[in-house]
PDB file of C-alpha atoms in Angstrom:
ATOM      1  CA  MET Y   1      36.475 -86.480 -56.246  1.00 58.00           C
ATOM      2  CA  SER Y   2      34.383 -89.065 -54.458  1.00 71.00           C
ATOM      3  CA  GLN Y   3      31.104 -88.305 -52.759  1.00 69.00           C
ATOM      4  CA  ASN Y   4      31.604 -86.828 -49.264  1.00 83.00           C
ATOM      5  CA  ILE Y   5      28.270 -86.508 -47.530  1.00 84.00           C
ATOM      6  CA  TYR Y   6      29.818 -87.246 -44.140  1.00 87.00           C
ATOM      7  CA  ASP Y   7      31.094 -83.684 -43.676  1.00 83.00           C
ATOM      8  CA  GLU Y   8      27.600 -82.254 -44.135  1.00 85.00           C
ATOM      9  CA  PRO Y   9      26.499 -81.362 -40.554  1.00 84.00           C
ATOM     10  CA  GLY Y  10      23.015 -82.906 -40.730  1.00 87.00           C
ATOM     11  CA  PHE Y  11      24.241 -86.148 -42.260  1.00 84.00           C
ATOM     12  CA  PHE Y  12      27.142 -86.455 -39.835  1.00 84.00           C
ATOM     13  CA  GLU Y  13      24.842 -85.877 -36.839  1.00 88.00           C
ATOM     14  CA  GLY Y  14      22.506 -88.605 -38.108  1.00 88.00           C
ATOM     15  CA  TYR Y  15      25.394 -90.988 -38.774  1.00 84.00           C
ATOM     16  CA  ALA Y  16      26.637 -90.402 -35.226  1.00 86.00           C
ATOM     17  CA  GLN Y  17      23.394 -91.972 -33.939  1.00 86.00           C
ATOM     18  CA  LEU Y  18      23.727 -95.240 -35.886  1.00 87.00           C
ATOM     19  CA  PRO Y  19      24.573 -98.426 -33.942  1.00 86.00           C
ATOM     20  CA  ARG Y  20      27.965 -98.706 -35.716  1.00 87.00           C
ATOM     21  CA  SER Y  21      28.822 -95.171 -34.594  1.00 84.00           C
ATOM     22  CA  LEU Y  22      27.709 -95.728 -31.027  1.00 88.00           C
ATOM     23  CA  HIS Y  23      28.964 -99.299 -30.526  1.00 91.00           C
ATOM     24  CA  GLY Y  24      31.790 -99.650 -33.034  1.00 87.00           C
ATOM     25  CA  LEU Y  25      32.305-102.969 -34.757  1.00 90.00           C
ATOM     26  CA  ALA Y  26      29.829-104.630 -32.386  1.00 91.00           C
ATOM     27  CA  GLY Y  27      27.154-102.423 -33.992  1.00 89.00           C
ATOM     28  CA  ALA Y  28      28.184-103.276 -37.571  1.00 88.00           C
ATOM     29  CA  PRO Y  29      26.189-106.225 -38.962  1.00 87.00           C
ATOM     30  CA  GLU Y  30      28.948-107.150 -41.456  1.00 84.00           C
ATOM     31  CA  TRP Y  31      31.680-107.338 -38.790  1.00 87.00           C
ATOM     32  CA  PRO Y  32      31.280-110.991 -37.642  1.00 89.00           C
ATOM     33  CA  ALA Y  33      31.657-112.262 -41.220  1.00 86.00           C
ATOM     34  CA  LEU Y  34      34.573-109.946 -42.003  1.00 86.00           C
ATOM     35  CA  HIS Y  35      36.282-110.718 -38.696  1.00 90.00           C
ATOM     36  CA  ALA Y  36      36.073-114.450 -39.421  1.00 87.00           C
ATOM     37  CA  MET Y  37      37.826-113.882 -42.763  1.00 85.00           C
ATOM     38  CA  LEU Y  38      40.758-111.895 -41.377  1.00 88.00           C
ATOM     39  CA  PRO Y  39      44.225-113.442 -41.509  1.00 89.00           C
ATOM     40  CA  GLU Y  40      46.592-113.431 -38.533  1.00 91.00           C
ATOM     41  CA  LEU Y  41      47.498-109.769 -37.977  1.00 95.00           C
ATOM     42  CA  ALA Y  42      50.343-110.087 -35.449  1.00 96.00           C
ATOM     43  CA  GLY Y  43      53.249-107.967 -36.635  1.00 96.00           C
ATOM     44  CA  LYS Y  44      51.492-106.972 -39.874  1.00 94.00           C
ATOM     45  CA  ARG Y  45      51.114-103.614 -41.586  1.00 94.00           C
ATOM     46  CA  VAL Y  46      47.418-102.791 -42.135  1.00 95.00           C
ATOM     47  CA  LEU Y  47      45.587-100.159 -44.193  1.00 95.00           C
ATOM     48  CA  ASP Y  48      41.911 -99.274 -43.694  1.00 95.00           C
ATOM     49  CA  LEU Y  49      40.357 -97.473 -46.673  1.00 94.00           C
ATOM     50  CA  GLY Y  50      37.369 -95.365 -45.655  1.00 92.00           C
ATOM     51  CA  CYS Y  51      38.265 -95.775 -41.977  1.00 95.00           C
ATOM     52  CA  GLY Y  52      35.509 -93.522 -40.608  1.00 93.00           C
ATOM     53  CA  TYR Y  53      35.706 -93.425 -36.803  1.00 94.00           C
ATOM     54  CA  GLY Y  54      38.722 -95.769 -36.873  1.00 97.00           C
ATOM     55  CA  TRP Y  55      36.968 -98.765 -35.326  1.00 96.00           C
ATOM     56  CA  PHE Y  56      38.753-101.305 -37.533  1.00 97.00           C
ATOM     57  CA  CYS Y  57      42.101 -99.534 -37.126  1.00 98.00           C
ATOM     58  CA  ARG Y  58      41.879 -99.989 -33.361  1.00 97.00           C
ATOM     59  CA  ALA Y  59      40.646-103.579 -33.737  1.00 97.00           C
ATOM     60  CA  ALA Y  60      43.617-104.382 -35.996  1.00 97.00           C
ATOM     61  CA  ARG Y  61      45.978-103.130 -33.282  1.00 98.00           C
ATOM     62  CA  ASP Y  62      44.104-105.194 -30.690  1.00 97.00           C
ATOM     63  CA  LEU Y  63      44.636-108.189 -32.999  1.00 97.00           C
ATOM     64  CA  GLY Y  64      48.391-107.539 -33.022  1.00 97.00           C
ATOM     65  CA  ALA Y  65      49.010-105.398 -36.111  1.00 97.00           C
ATOM     66  CA  ALA Y  66      52.336-103.572 -35.796  1.00 97.00           C
ATOM     67  CA  ASP Y  67      51.400-100.561 -37.922  1.00 96.00           C
ATOM     68  CA  VAL Y  68      47.953 -99.296 -38.958  1.00 98.00           C
ATOM     69  CA  VAL Y  69      47.017 -96.500 -41.362  1.00 97.00           C
ATOM     70  CA  GLY Y  70      43.443 -95.271 -41.782  1.00 98.00           C
ATOM     71  CA  ILE Y  71      42.422 -93.126 -44.760  1.00 97.00           C
ATOM     72  CA  ASP Y  72      39.115 -91.294 -45.095  1.00 95.00           C
ATOM     73  CA  LEU Y  73      37.799 -88.441 -47.223  1.00 94.00           C
ATOM     74  CA  SER Y  74      35.812 -86.920 -44.357  1.00 94.00           C
ATOM     75  CA  ALA Y  75      37.560 -84.483 -42.025  1.00 95.00           C
ATOM     76  CA  LYS Y  76      34.741 -84.976 -39.493  1.00 95.00           C
ATOM     77  CA  MET Y  77      35.188 -88.756 -39.491  1.00 93.00           C
ATOM     78  CA  LEU Y  78      38.949 -88.415 -39.063  1.00 97.00           C
ATOM     79  CA  ALA Y  79      38.535 -85.938 -36.205  1.00 96.00           C
ATOM     80  CA  ARG Y  80      36.257 -88.417 -34.420  1.00 95.00           C
ATOM     81  CA  ALA Y  81      38.718 -91.268 -35.097  1.00 97.00           C
ATOM     82  CA  ALA Y  82      41.532 -89.204 -33.570  1.00 97.00           C
ATOM     83  CA  GLU Y  83      39.374 -88.450 -30.494  1.00 97.00           C
ATOM     84  CA  LEU Y  84      38.724 -92.181 -29.961  1.00 96.00           C
ATOM     85  CA  THR Y  85      42.292 -93.380 -30.579  1.00 97.00           C
ATOM     86  CA  ARG Y  86      45.013 -93.496 -27.914  1.00 96.00           C
ATOM     87  CA  ASP Y  87      47.624 -95.415 -29.906  1.00 96.00           C
ATOM     88  CA  GLU Y  88      50.613 -93.822 -31.649  1.00 94.00           C
ATOM     89  CA  THR Y  89      50.989 -96.704 -34.100  1.00 94.00           C
ATOM     90  CA  ILE Y  90      47.622 -95.855 -35.663  1.00 98.00           C
ATOM     91  CA  ARG Y  91      47.924 -92.982 -38.120  1.00 97.00           C
ATOM     92  CA  TYR Y  92      45.014 -91.294 -39.847  1.00 98.00           C
ATOM     93  CA  ARG Y  93      45.198 -89.252 -43.014  1.00 96.00           C
ATOM     94  CA  GLN Y  94      42.691 -87.560 -45.237  1.00 96.00           C
ATOM     95  CA  GLY Y  95      42.530 -88.892 -48.763  1.00 95.00           C
ATOM     96  CA  ASP Y  96      40.182 -89.566 -51.639  1.00 93.00           C
ATOM     97  CA  LEU Y  97      39.996 -93.242 -52.635  1.00 92.00           C
ATOM     98  CA  ASP Y  98      39.269 -92.044 -56.167  1.00 92.00           C
ATOM     99  CA  GLY Y  99      42.803 -91.437 -57.454  1.00 90.00           C
ATOM    100  CA  LEU Y 100      44.513 -92.636 -54.273  1.00 91.00           C
ATOM    101  CA  ALA Y 101      48.298 -93.064 -54.433  1.00 91.00           C
ATOM    102  CA  LEU Y 102      49.800 -95.182 -51.655  1.00 90.00           C
ATOM    103  CA  SER Y 103      53.356 -95.260 -50.381  1.00 85.00           C
ATOM    104  CA  ASP Y 104      55.898 -97.719 -51.732  1.00 84.00           C
ATOM    105  CA  GLU Y 105      56.088 -99.481 -48.363  1.00 84.00           C
ATOM    106  CA  PRO Y 106      53.822-102.540 -48.800  1.00 88.00           C
ATOM    107  CA  PHE Y 107      50.834-103.437 -46.650  1.00 91.00           C
ATOM    108  CA  ASP Y 108      50.043-106.963 -45.484  1.00 90.00           C
ATOM    109  CA  LEU Y 109      46.287-106.354 -45.261  1.00 89.00           C
ATOM    110  CA  ILE Y 110      44.162-103.742 -46.979  1.00 90.00           C
ATOM    111  CA  TYR Y 111      40.660-103.542 -45.544  1.00 90.00           C
ATOM    112  CA  SER Y 112      37.621-101.464 -46.449  1.00 89.00           C
ATOM    113  CA  SER Y 113      34.061-101.642 -45.222  1.00 87.00           C
ATOM    114  CA  LEU Y 114      31.206 -99.705 -46.794  1.00 81.00           C
ATOM    115  CA  ALA Y 115      33.331 -97.192 -48.709  1.00 83.00           C
ATOM    116  CA  LEU Y 116      33.950 -98.562 -52.204  1.00 83.00           C
ATOM    117  CA  HIS Y 117      30.375 -98.018 -53.380  1.00 81.00           C
ATOM    118  CA  TYR Y 118      30.991 -94.244 -53.304  1.00 81.00           C
ATOM    119  CA  LEU Y 119      33.583 -94.516 -56.075  1.00 84.00           C
ATOM    120  CA  PRO Y 120      32.520 -93.884 -59.669  1.00 85.00           C
ATOM    121  CA  GLU Y 121      34.990 -96.603 -60.802  1.00 87.00           C
ATOM    122  CA  VAL Y 122      36.764 -99.144 -58.590  1.00 86.00           C
ATOM    123  CA  ALA Y 123      39.306-100.535 -61.092  1.00 87.00           C
ATOM    124  CA  PRO Y 124      41.930 -97.782 -60.533  1.00 89.00           C
ATOM    125  CA  LEU Y 125      41.736 -98.279 -56.772  1.00 88.00           C
ATOM    126  CA  PHE Y 126      42.038-102.065 -57.148  1.00 86.00           C
ATOM    127  CA  ALA Y 127      45.145-101.560 -59.300  1.00 87.00           C
ATOM    128  CA  GLU Y 128      46.651 -99.357 -56.569  1.00 89.00           C
ATOM    129  CA  ILE Y 129      45.702-101.906 -53.889  1.00 86.00           C
ATOM    130  CA  HIS Y 130      47.368-104.646 -55.909  1.00 84.00           C
ATOM    131  CA  ARG Y 131      50.518-102.542 -56.265  1.00 85.00           C
ATOM    132  CA  ALA Y 132      50.610-101.667 -52.558  1.00 86.00           C
ATOM    133  CA  LEU Y 133      50.186-105.161 -51.152  1.00 85.00           C
ATOM    134  CA  ALA Y 134      53.138-107.217 -49.908  1.00 76.00           C
ATOM    135  CA  ALA Y 135      53.977-110.522 -51.611  1.00 63.00           C
ATOM    136  CA  ALA Y 136      52.041-112.586 -49.041  1.00 53.00           C
ATOM    137  CA  TRP Y 137      49.037-110.327 -48.840  1.00 59.00           C
ATOM    138  CA  CYS Y 138      45.345-110.237 -48.282  1.00 61.00           C
ATOM    139  CA  SER Y 139      42.554-107.767 -48.914  1.00 60.00           C
ATOM    140  CA  ARG Y 140      39.059-107.714 -47.458  1.00 62.00           C
ATOM    141  CA  TRP Y 141      36.220-105.314 -48.125  1.00 58.00           C
ATOM    142  CA  SER Y 142      32.483-105.047 -47.947  1.00 64.00           C
ATOM    143  CA  THR Y 143      29.923-102.992 -49.859  1.00 61.00           C
ATOM    144  CA  PRO Y 144      26.194-102.527 -49.366  1.00 65.00           C
ATOM    145  CA  SER Y 145      24.061-105.162 -51.022  1.00 53.00           C
ATOM    146  CA  SER Y 146      22.927-103.785 -54.354  1.00 45.00           C
ATOM    147  CA  PRO Y 147      22.425-106.217 -57.239  1.00 38.00           C
ATOM    148  CA  ALA Y 148      21.870-103.388 -59.741  1.00 37.00           C
ATOM    149  CA  ARG Y 149      25.153-101.702 -58.801  1.00 38.00           C
ATOM    150  CA  SER Y 150      26.866-105.082 -58.777  1.00 36.00           C
ATOM    151  CA  ARG Y 151      25.788-105.876 -62.337  1.00 34.00           C
ATOM    152  CA  ARG Y 152      26.874-102.435 -63.569  1.00 33.00           C
ATOM    153  CA  ALA Y 153      30.294-102.920 -61.978  1.00 36.00           C
ATOM    154  CA  GLY Y 154      30.662-106.348 -63.606  1.00 33.00           C
ATOM    155  CA  TRP Y 155      30.746-108.351 -60.369  1.00 31.00           C
ATOM    156  CA  TRP Y 156      29.729-111.920 -59.964  1.00 28.00           C
ATOM    157  CA  MET Y 157      29.502-113.991 -56.811  1.00 27.00           C
ATOM    158  CA  GLN Y 158      31.950-116.724 -55.885  1.00 28.00           C
ATOM    159  CA  ARG Y 159      32.694-118.222 -52.511  1.00 29.00           C
ATOM    160  CA  ASP Y 160      36.370-117.880 -51.743  1.00 34.00           C
ATOM    161  CA  ALA Y 161      37.777-118.266 -48.242  1.00 33.00           C
ATOM    162  CA  ALA Y 162      41.446-118.145 -49.238  1.00 36.00           C
ATOM    163  CA  PRO Y 163      43.287-114.828 -49.588  1.00 37.00           C
ATOM    164  CA  GLY Y 164      43.776-113.866 -53.225  1.00 37.00           C
ATOM    165  CA  PRO Y 165      44.270-110.923 -55.530  1.00 37.00           C
ATOM    166  CA  SER Y 166      40.631-109.966 -55.665  1.00 39.00           C
ATOM    167  CA  THR Y 167      39.052-111.618 -52.648  1.00 40.00           C
ATOM    168  CA  ALA Y 168      36.383-109.447 -51.086  1.00 40.00           C
ATOM    169  CA  THR Y 169      33.262-109.790 -49.001  1.00 38.00           C
ATOM    170  CA  ARG Y 170      29.729-108.557 -49.442  1.00 35.00           C
ATOM    171  CA  PRO Y 171      27.224-108.545 -46.600  1.00 33.00           C
ATOM    172  CA  ARG Y 172      23.783-109.943 -47.249  1.00 30.00           C
ATOM    173  CA  ALA Y 173      20.654-108.811 -45.474  1.00 26.00           C
ATOM    174  CA  SER Y 174      21.237-111.587 -42.928  1.00 24.00           C
ATOM    175  CA  GLY Y 175      24.698-110.224 -42.130  1.00 26.00           C
ATOM    176  CA  SER Y 176      26.567-113.167 -43.650  1.00 26.00           C
ATOM    177  CA  ALA Y 177      29.276-112.625 -46.251  1.00 30.00           C
ATOM    178  CA  THR Y 178      30.042-114.019 -49.676  1.00 30.00           C
ATOM    179  CA  GLY Y 179      33.352-113.775 -51.501  1.00 34.00           C
ATOM    180  CA  TRP Y 180      33.388-111.810 -54.755  1.00 34.00           C
ATOM    181  CA  ARG Y 181      35.772-111.825 -57.670  1.00 33.00           C
ATOM    182  CA  ARG Y 182      35.981-109.364 -60.522  1.00 33.00           C
ATOM    183  CA  GLY Y 183      34.667-111.126 -63.604  1.00 30.00           C
TER     184      GLY Y 183
END
C-alpha cells in the first residue's frame, strides 16, 4: 500500500492551510504550466490520479470534459472533494495507485499532480495507464522536484510538448514545467 499521511489528523489539518487547499488550482504553482499543456477536453473522459480535494476534476468539467473520475487513497481528501463538488458527472472513488486496476472503458486524459512520488515503483501504474488510455490519448502529471529520486527512478529530462505514451511534466522551483520521458 502507498503512503497515506493525509488521513492523519495533524497532517490533514496542516495541509488544509496550504495555498493549494485554500485557493485550489490558483494556489498550485505547477498549475499554469500543466494547464498550458492540456489538450482540448470538450467531450472527453478524464481520470485524475491522486485527486485530493478534486480541484482538477472540477476544472476538467469547466473545460468541457464529459465524464471525470477522481481517485485518491485518502478518505479525508475524498470527503472534502465531495463537499466541494456539485456536479454529478464527477465521480470520486478511493483507491491505491500502487496496484491500481482501472475499468476497461478508456480514458482520453489521465492526469496526476503531486501523487506519483508516493509510489514505491511507478512502472506498474504506467503500464495500467497505458492500457487504460484511448487510442488518441494524452497523459499529464507532475511530481515534486527531486533530482535524487529522479535518478533512482531512471528518469531523464526531455522537452516534449506533443502528447505521447510517456509525456509528463515536472515543476521546477520557478513553477515552469519540463517534459520527462522514461529512459
